Amino acid sequence: MFFGLAAMIESWTRELVTQRLLATTLLVVLLILCFQVVQFFIVPALWAAILAYVTFPIYNFFHKKVKLSPDFSAGLMTVAISLMIGIPLVIGLFIFQQEAVTLYGTLLRRLKAGYVDLPASIKDMPVIGQQIKDILWEINKDPEASMAAFKTWLQSHLYYGKVALDVALSSLAKLGMALMTLFFFYRDGISLVKQIRQALRNIIGNRIDGYIDSVGTTTQAVVYGIGLTALAQALLAGIGYFFAGAPSPILLTLITFVVALIPFGTPFAWGGVALWLMSQGHTTEGIGLALWGGLVISWVDNLIRPIVISGATKIPFIIIFIGVLGGLTAFGFVGLFIGPVVLAIGLAVWREWIAQHRSQIFAPRYMQLNEHQWVPVSNATGLDPSPLNDNSATSVTDVTDPKDDL
């Protein structure tokens, strides 16, 4: 009977283990397949989640204050965000296309006429100036041969144009998916957050509430800090471009806004324009733009970004800075916001661990017996302080080296 029971338990255990192993395998396969299906939509969903979170108070205003339906409020917000993104994007693409066509036509005319030239400031540069002059002389010496070589070069690099077109179409598709997802995040965002919060609470426990609050605060602060800084710098740079007489100031302003999203990236935008102006002989305008950028535009980055981000999150700015650049390297453009959030969660876990073990970490290591006598706490147990006089009462001080106070 005993052997029969043992055999039944062994058989049941093997069957249970087999079922668990099979279920785990199927679950892993399902997760892999799901990831393959949604892989393209992860980045658009992250962008939609970020936009929905930082603009959700406006959605609540339309839904709860104005008493609009959830669908209508979500649709109104989605259309507004689409216009805010789409209008500058269309204007920028149109201006870029016009500038590209103009530049291409000017280059072809100069090639045919044998008059391809650069400013004297570039041709007189040390080391490479003479090489630039030799290249220009070769191009202008035989215009027909230069035109044929230019067309051959274009044909050999058509592949890169196709790659650029594929990237542009893919980015537009992701933008459309993000805007479509944004509608559902507005309408069902509260329910989705509750489900995620409960699922994580089942795994980690109630401490997940603090982590989620940290994620929300960091995301909002980073978006506002980076977005407001980039917008302010782009507007100030646009004013500088206009008064300096730079070509296509609107397009340059849009480009500056994109570059300004990267910390300390704005000087490359207005600095490049200033150098171009000086290379074209507009020395006064170029120097003026450089001074405007260094004295006005750059200070916006030094003031707004640390105040908004570090002040709201209580996180050292260096951690935010590392998170922004590291996230950009690891996850692409969306990493500007993911990186700081990841480090914020790590910092929250670190602070919680320190708080839980504060008594052990910051426990005193030495006990003061009198003015000149210290002993380790571990060796002081059982000491009788009775021989000490009233002025040398035993005290415990949190120091690492008793010699520091001698």
Short mmCIF file of C-alpha atoms in Angstrom, two decimals, residues 9-325:
data_model
loop_
_atom_site.label_atom_id
_atom_site.label_comp_id
_atom_site.label_asym_id
_atom_site.label_seq_id
_atom_site.Cartn_x
_atom_site.Cartn_y
_atom_site.Cartn_z
CA ILE A 9 2.47 10.79 -5.59
CA GLU A 10 5.48 10.47 -7.89
CA SER A 11 3.22 10.10 -10.93
CA TRP A 12 1.11 13.07 -9.84
CA THR A 13 4.21 15.19 -9.27
CA ARG A 14 5.63 14.35 -12.68
CA GLU A 15 2.31 15.15 -14.30
CA LEU A 16 2.10 18.48 -12.45
CA VAL A 17 5.66 19.40 -13.37
CA THR A 18 5.00 18.50 -17.00
CA GLN A 19 1.86 20.63 -17.07
CA ARG A 20 3.63 23.59 -15.46
CA LEU A 21 6.56 23.29 -17.85
CA LEU A 22 4.25 23.08 -20.85
CA ALA A 23 2.20 26.05 -19.67
CA THR A 24 5.35 28.12 -19.10
CA THR A 25 6.67 27.22 -22.54
CA LEU A 26 3.41 28.18 -24.21
CA LEU A 27 3.33 31.45 -22.26
CA VAL A 28 6.87 32.34 -23.35
CA VAL A 29 6.05 31.51 -26.98
CA LEU A 30 2.89 33.63 -26.74
CA LEU A 31 4.82 36.59 -25.34
CA ILE A 32 7.43 36.32 -28.10
CA LEU A 33 4.75 36.20 -30.78
CA CYS A 34 2.90 39.14 -29.24
CA PHE A 35 6.14 41.13 -29.16
CA GLN A 36 6.77 40.36 -32.83
CA VAL A 37 3.26 41.56 -33.69
CA VAL A 38 3.36 44.82 -31.72
CA GLN A 39 7.07 45.61 -32.13
CA PHE A 40 6.43 48.27 -34.77
CA PHE A 41 3.80 49.95 -32.59
CA ILE A 42 5.76 50.12 -29.32
CA VAL A 43 7.44 53.46 -30.03
CA PRO A 44 4.22 55.12 -31.33
CA ALA A 45 2.38 53.82 -28.27
CA LEU A 46 5.04 55.29 -25.98
CA TRP A 47 4.77 58.66 -27.71
CA ALA A 48 0.99 58.52 -27.43
CA ALA A 49 1.21 57.62 -23.74
CA ILE A 50 3.56 60.54 -23.05
CA LEU A 51 1.37 63.02 -24.93
CA ALA A 52 -1.80 61.70 -23.29
CA TYR A 53 -0.32 61.90 -19.80
CA VAL A 54 0.98 65.46 -20.00
CA THR A 55 -2.21 66.79 -21.67
CA PHE A 56 -4.73 64.72 -19.71
CA PRO A 57 -5.77 67.69 -17.50
CA ILE A 58 -7.02 69.45 -20.65
CA TYR A 59 -9.01 66.34 -21.59
CA ASN A 60 -10.51 66.29 -18.09
CA PHE A 61 -11.51 69.93 -18.52
CA PHE A 62 -13.54 69.16 -21.64
CA HIS A 63 -14.93 65.92 -20.23
CA LYS A 64 -15.77 66.94 -16.64
CA LYS A 65 -16.06 70.73 -16.70
CA VAL A 66 -17.61 71.27 -20.12
CA LYS A 67 -19.55 67.96 -19.76
CA LEU A 68 -18.60 66.56 -23.16
CA SER A 69 -18.76 62.82 -23.78
CA PRO A 70 -15.54 60.78 -23.46
CA ASP A 71 -15.51 60.02 -27.20
CA PHE A 72 -16.05 63.65 -28.21
CA SER A 73 -13.48 64.95 -25.70
CA ALA A 74 -10.91 62.39 -26.86
CA GLY A 75 -11.59 63.20 -30.50
CA LEU A 76 -11.30 66.93 -29.87
CA MET A 77 -7.98 66.52 -28.08
CA THR A 78 -6.64 64.18 -30.77
CA VAL A 79 -7.54 66.64 -33.54
CA ALA A 80 -5.95 69.51 -31.61
CA ILE A 81 -2.71 67.59 -31.02
CA SER A 82 -2.68 66.47 -34.66
CA LEU A 83 -2.94 70.07 -35.85
CA MET A 84 -0.26 71.25 -33.42
CA ILE A 85 2.12 68.62 -34.80
CA GLY A 86 0.93 68.45 -38.39
CA ILE A 87 0.84 72.14 -39.32
CA PRO A 88 4.48 72.93 -38.40
CA LEU A 89 5.55 69.62 -39.97
CA VAL A 90 3.82 70.39 -43.28
CA ILE A 91 5.18 73.94 -43.31
CA GLY A 92 8.68 72.69 -42.57
CA LEU A 93 8.53 70.01 -45.29
CA PHE A 94 7.19 72.52 -47.82
CA ILE A 95 9.94 75.05 -47.04
CA PHE A 96 12.59 72.33 -47.07
CA GLN A 97 11.37 71.10 -50.46
CA GLN A 98 11.46 74.63 -51.88
CA GLU A 99 14.95 75.24 -50.54
CA ALA A 100 16.19 71.90 -51.88
CA VAL A 101 14.78 72.60 -55.35
CA THR A 102 16.28 76.09 -55.37
CA LEU A 103 19.68 74.82 -54.26
CA TYR A 104 19.62 72.03 -56.85
CA GLY A 105 18.69 74.42 -59.66
CA THR A 106 21.35 76.95 -58.65
CA LEU A 107 24.00 74.24 -58.53
CA LEU A 108 23.06 72.93 -61.99
CA ARG A 109 23.18 76.42 -63.51
CA ARG A 110 26.57 77.12 -62.02
CA LEU A 111 27.91 73.77 -63.18
CA LYS A 112 26.76 74.45 -66.74
CA ALA A 113 28.23 77.95 -66.67
CA GLY A 114 31.50 76.82 -65.10
CA TYR A 115 31.02 79.14 -62.14
CA VAL A 116 31.05 77.05 -58.96
CA ASP A 117 32.61 79.12 -56.22
CA LEU A 118 32.86 79.42 -52.43
CA PRO A 119 33.45 82.46 -50.21
CA ALA A 120 37.01 83.70 -49.92
CA SER A 121 37.01 83.01 -46.19
CA ILE A 122 36.66 79.28 -46.94
CA LYS A 123 39.15 79.23 -49.80
CA ASP A 124 41.72 81.00 -47.64
CA MET A 125 41.44 78.52 -44.77
CA PRO A 126 44.79 77.09 -43.64
CA VAL A 127 45.81 73.55 -44.62
CA ILE A 128 42.72 72.79 -46.76
CA GLY A 129 42.27 76.13 -48.49
CA GLN A 130 44.59 75.31 -51.41
CA GLN A 131 42.94 71.91 -51.89
CA ILE A 132 39.52 73.60 -52.10
CA LYS A 133 40.83 76.00 -54.73
CA ASP A 134 42.24 73.11 -56.78
CA ILE A 135 38.92 71.25 -56.66
CA LEU A 136 36.97 74.34 -57.75
CA TRP A 137 39.42 74.90 -60.60
CA GLU A 138 38.99 71.31 -61.83
CA ILE A 139 35.19 71.64 -61.69
CA ASN A 140 35.05 74.94 -63.57
CA LYS A 141 37.73 73.94 -66.13
CA ASP A 142 35.42 71.51 -67.95
CA PRO A 143 31.72 72.20 -67.17
CA GLU A 144 30.41 69.36 -69.36
CA ALA A 145 32.65 66.76 -67.71
CA SER A 146 31.73 68.13 -64.27
CA MET A 147 28.02 67.87 -65.14
CA ALA A 148 28.44 64.28 -66.31
CA ALA A 149 30.39 63.40 -63.16
CA PHE A 150 27.69 65.03 -61.03
CA LYS A 151 24.91 63.03 -62.71
CA THR A 152 26.93 59.84 -62.33
CA TRP A 153 27.41 60.59 -58.63
CA LEU A 154 23.67 61.18 -58.21
CA GLN A 155 22.80 57.87 -59.90
CA SER A 156 25.27 55.97 -57.76
CA HIS A 157 23.74 57.40 -54.59
CA LEU A 158 20.07 56.90 -55.44
CA TYR A 159 20.02 54.02 -52.95
CA TYR A 160 20.53 56.45 -50.09
CA GLY A 161 17.62 58.50 -51.36
CA LYS A 162 15.44 55.39 -51.30
CA VAL A 163 16.59 54.65 -47.74
CA ALA A 164 15.78 58.21 -46.69
CA LEU A 165 12.34 57.93 -48.32
CA ASP A 166 11.65 54.64 -46.53
CA VAL A 167 12.65 56.18 -43.20
CA ALA A 168 10.42 59.20 -43.85
CA LEU A 169 7.42 57.03 -44.77
CA SER A 170 8.00 54.79 -41.76
CA SER A 171 8.18 57.83 -39.48
CA LEU A 172 4.94 59.23 -40.91
CA ALA A 173 3.26 55.85 -40.40
CA LYS A 174 4.43 55.78 -36.78
CA LEU A 175 3.17 59.33 -36.31
CA GLY A 176 -0.25 58.36 -37.65
CA MET A 177 -0.35 55.30 -35.40
CA ALA A 178 0.64 57.41 -32.39
CA LEU A 179 -2.15 59.91 -33.06
CA MET A 180 -4.71 57.13 -33.49
CA THR A 181 -3.54 55.46 -30.27
CA LEU A 182 -3.73 58.82 -28.52
CA PHE A 183 -7.52 58.83 -28.91
CA PHE A 184 -7.89 55.55 -27.03
CA PHE A 185 -5.43 56.62 -24.33
CA TYR A 186 -7.59 59.69 -23.68
CA ARG A 187 -10.83 57.75 -23.62
CA ASP A 188 -9.69 54.60 -21.78
CA GLY A 189 -6.52 55.85 -20.10
CA ILE A 190 -7.83 55.81 -16.52
CA SER A 191 -9.12 52.26 -16.83
CA LEU A 192 -5.85 51.12 -18.43
CA VAL A 193 -3.74 52.70 -15.68
CA LYS A 194 -5.88 51.04 -13.00
CA GLN A 195 -5.42 47.64 -14.64
CA ILE A 196 -1.64 48.10 -14.96
CA ARG A 197 -1.40 49.34 -11.37
CA GLN A 198 -3.36 46.33 -10.07
CA ALA A 199 -1.34 43.87 -12.16
CA LEU A 200 1.94 45.29 -10.87
CA ARG A 201 0.58 45.38 -7.32
CA ASN A 202 -0.15 41.66 -7.58
CA ILE A 203 3.48 41.06 -8.51
CA ILE A 204 5.43 43.59 -6.45
CA GLY A 205 3.02 44.67 -3.74
CA ASN A 206 1.76 48.02 -2.53
CA ARG A 207 5.17 49.64 -2.98
CA ILE A 208 4.38 49.84 -6.71
CA ASP A 209 2.18 52.89 -6.00
CA GLY A 210 5.23 54.94 -5.07
CA TYR A 211 7.08 53.80 -8.18
CA ILE A 212 4.16 54.70 -10.44
CA ASP A 213 3.87 58.12 -8.81
CA SER A 214 7.60 58.62 -9.40
CA VAL A 215 7.17 57.67 -13.07
CA GLY A 216 4.30 60.13 -13.49
CA THR A 217 6.09 63.02 -11.81
CA THR A 218 9.32 62.44 -13.71
CA THR A 219 7.57 62.09 -17.08
CA GLN A 220 5.62 65.30 -16.59
CA ALA A 221 8.64 67.25 -15.39
CA VAL A 222 10.91 65.97 -18.18
CA VAL A 223 8.35 66.68 -20.90
CA TYR A 224 7.64 70.15 -19.61
CA GLY A 225 11.30 70.86 -18.91
CA ILE A 226 12.61 69.65 -22.25
CA GLY A 227 9.62 70.89 -24.27
CA LEU A 228 9.46 74.36 -22.74
CA THR A 229 13.22 74.79 -22.98
CA ALA A 230 13.28 73.73 -26.63
CA LEU A 231 10.32 75.97 -27.48
CA ALA A 232 11.82 79.00 -25.74
CA GLN A 233 15.22 78.49 -27.34
CA ALA A 234 13.71 77.95 -30.80
CA LEU A 235 11.64 81.14 -30.57
CA LEU A 236 14.62 83.19 -29.40
CA ALA A 237 16.79 81.64 -32.11
CA GLY A 238 14.09 82.43 -34.69
CA ILE A 239 14.18 86.09 -33.65
CA GLY A 240 17.95 86.04 -34.07
CA TYR A 241 17.68 84.40 -37.50
CA PHE A 242 15.17 87.00 -38.67
CA PHE A 243 17.18 90.05 -37.65
CA ALA A 244 20.45 88.49 -38.85
CA GLY A 245 18.97 87.99 -42.31
CA ALA A 246 19.42 84.21 -42.35
CA PRO A 247 17.65 82.40 -45.21
CA SER A 248 14.38 80.58 -44.39
CA PRO A 249 14.19 81.65 -40.74
CA ILE A 250 11.00 79.63 -40.18
CA LEU A 251 12.63 76.40 -41.34
CA LEU A 252 15.73 77.13 -39.27
CA THR A 253 13.51 77.78 -36.24
CA LEU A 254 11.80 74.39 -36.65
CA ILE A 255 15.16 72.66 -37.02
CA THR A 256 16.44 74.47 -33.93
CA PHE A 257 13.41 73.26 -31.94
CA VAL A 258 14.20 69.64 -32.83
CA VAL A 259 17.90 70.06 -32.04
CA ALA A 260 17.07 71.87 -28.78
CA LEU A 261 15.30 68.79 -27.46
CA ILE A 262 18.78 67.31 -26.97
CA PRO A 263 20.58 68.87 -23.99
CA PHE A 264 23.23 71.39 -25.06
CA GLY A 265 22.38 70.77 -28.71
CA THR A 266 21.10 74.28 -29.49
CA PRO A 267 24.56 75.88 -29.94
CA PHE A 268 25.13 73.57 -32.90
CA ALA A 269 22.03 75.07 -34.56
CA TRP A 270 22.53 78.80 -34.09
CA GLY A 271 26.33 78.37 -34.17
CA GLY A 272 26.15 76.71 -37.58
CA VAL A 273 23.97 79.52 -38.94
CA ALA A 274 26.32 82.14 -37.51
CA LEU A 275 29.34 80.49 -39.15
CA TRP A 276 27.47 80.27 -42.46
CA LEU A 277 26.63 83.98 -42.33
CA MET A 278 30.24 84.87 -41.66
CA SER A 279 31.39 82.59 -44.51
CA GLN A 280 29.06 84.48 -46.86
CA GLY A 281 30.63 87.81 -45.95
CA HIS A 282 27.95 88.87 -43.43
CA THR A 283 30.46 89.15 -40.62
CA THR A 284 28.52 91.64 -38.49
CA GLU A 285 25.29 89.63 -38.68
CA GLY A 286 27.13 86.38 -37.91
CA ILE A 287 28.91 87.83 -34.88
CA GLY A 288 25.67 89.39 -33.67
CA LEU A 289 23.84 86.06 -33.94
CA ALA A 290 26.68 84.31 -32.10
CA LEU A 291 26.50 86.86 -29.27
CA TRP A 292 22.70 86.55 -29.14
CA GLY A 293 23.01 82.77 -28.94
CA GLY A 294 25.72 82.73 -26.30
CA LEU A 295 24.31 85.46 -24.06
CA VAL A 296 20.55 84.88 -24.39
CA ILE A 297 19.59 81.54 -25.98
CA SER A 298 22.02 79.37 -24.05
CA TRP A 299 21.00 80.84 -20.69
CA VAL A 300 17.47 79.56 -21.21
CA ASP A 301 18.84 76.02 -21.20
CA ASN A 302 20.78 76.74 -18.01
CA LEU A 303 17.75 78.18 -16.20
CA ILE A 304 14.50 76.52 -17.29
CA ARG A 305 15.61 72.91 -17.66
CA PRO A 306 17.21 72.42 -14.20
CA ILE A 307 14.49 74.40 -12.40
CA VAL A 308 11.54 72.62 -14.00
CA ILE A 309 12.98 69.09 -13.97
CA SER A 310 15.01 68.91 -10.77
CA GLY A 311 12.69 71.19 -8.82
CA ALA A 312 9.61 69.07 -9.52
CA THR A 313 11.15 65.62 -9.21
CA LYS A 314 13.64 66.20 -6.35
CA ILE A 315 16.13 64.28 -8.48
CA PRO A 316 19.66 65.62 -9.06
CA PHE A 317 19.93 67.21 -12.49
CA ILE A 318 23.00 65.13 -13.36
CA ILE A 319 20.85 61.99 -13.15
CA ILE A 320 18.27 63.56 -15.45
CA PHE A 321 21.04 64.63 -17.83
CA ILE A 322 22.52 61.12 -17.93
CA GLY A 323 19.05 59.66 -18.38
CA VAL A 324 18.28 61.95 -21.32
CA LEU A 325 21.52 61.28 -23.20
#
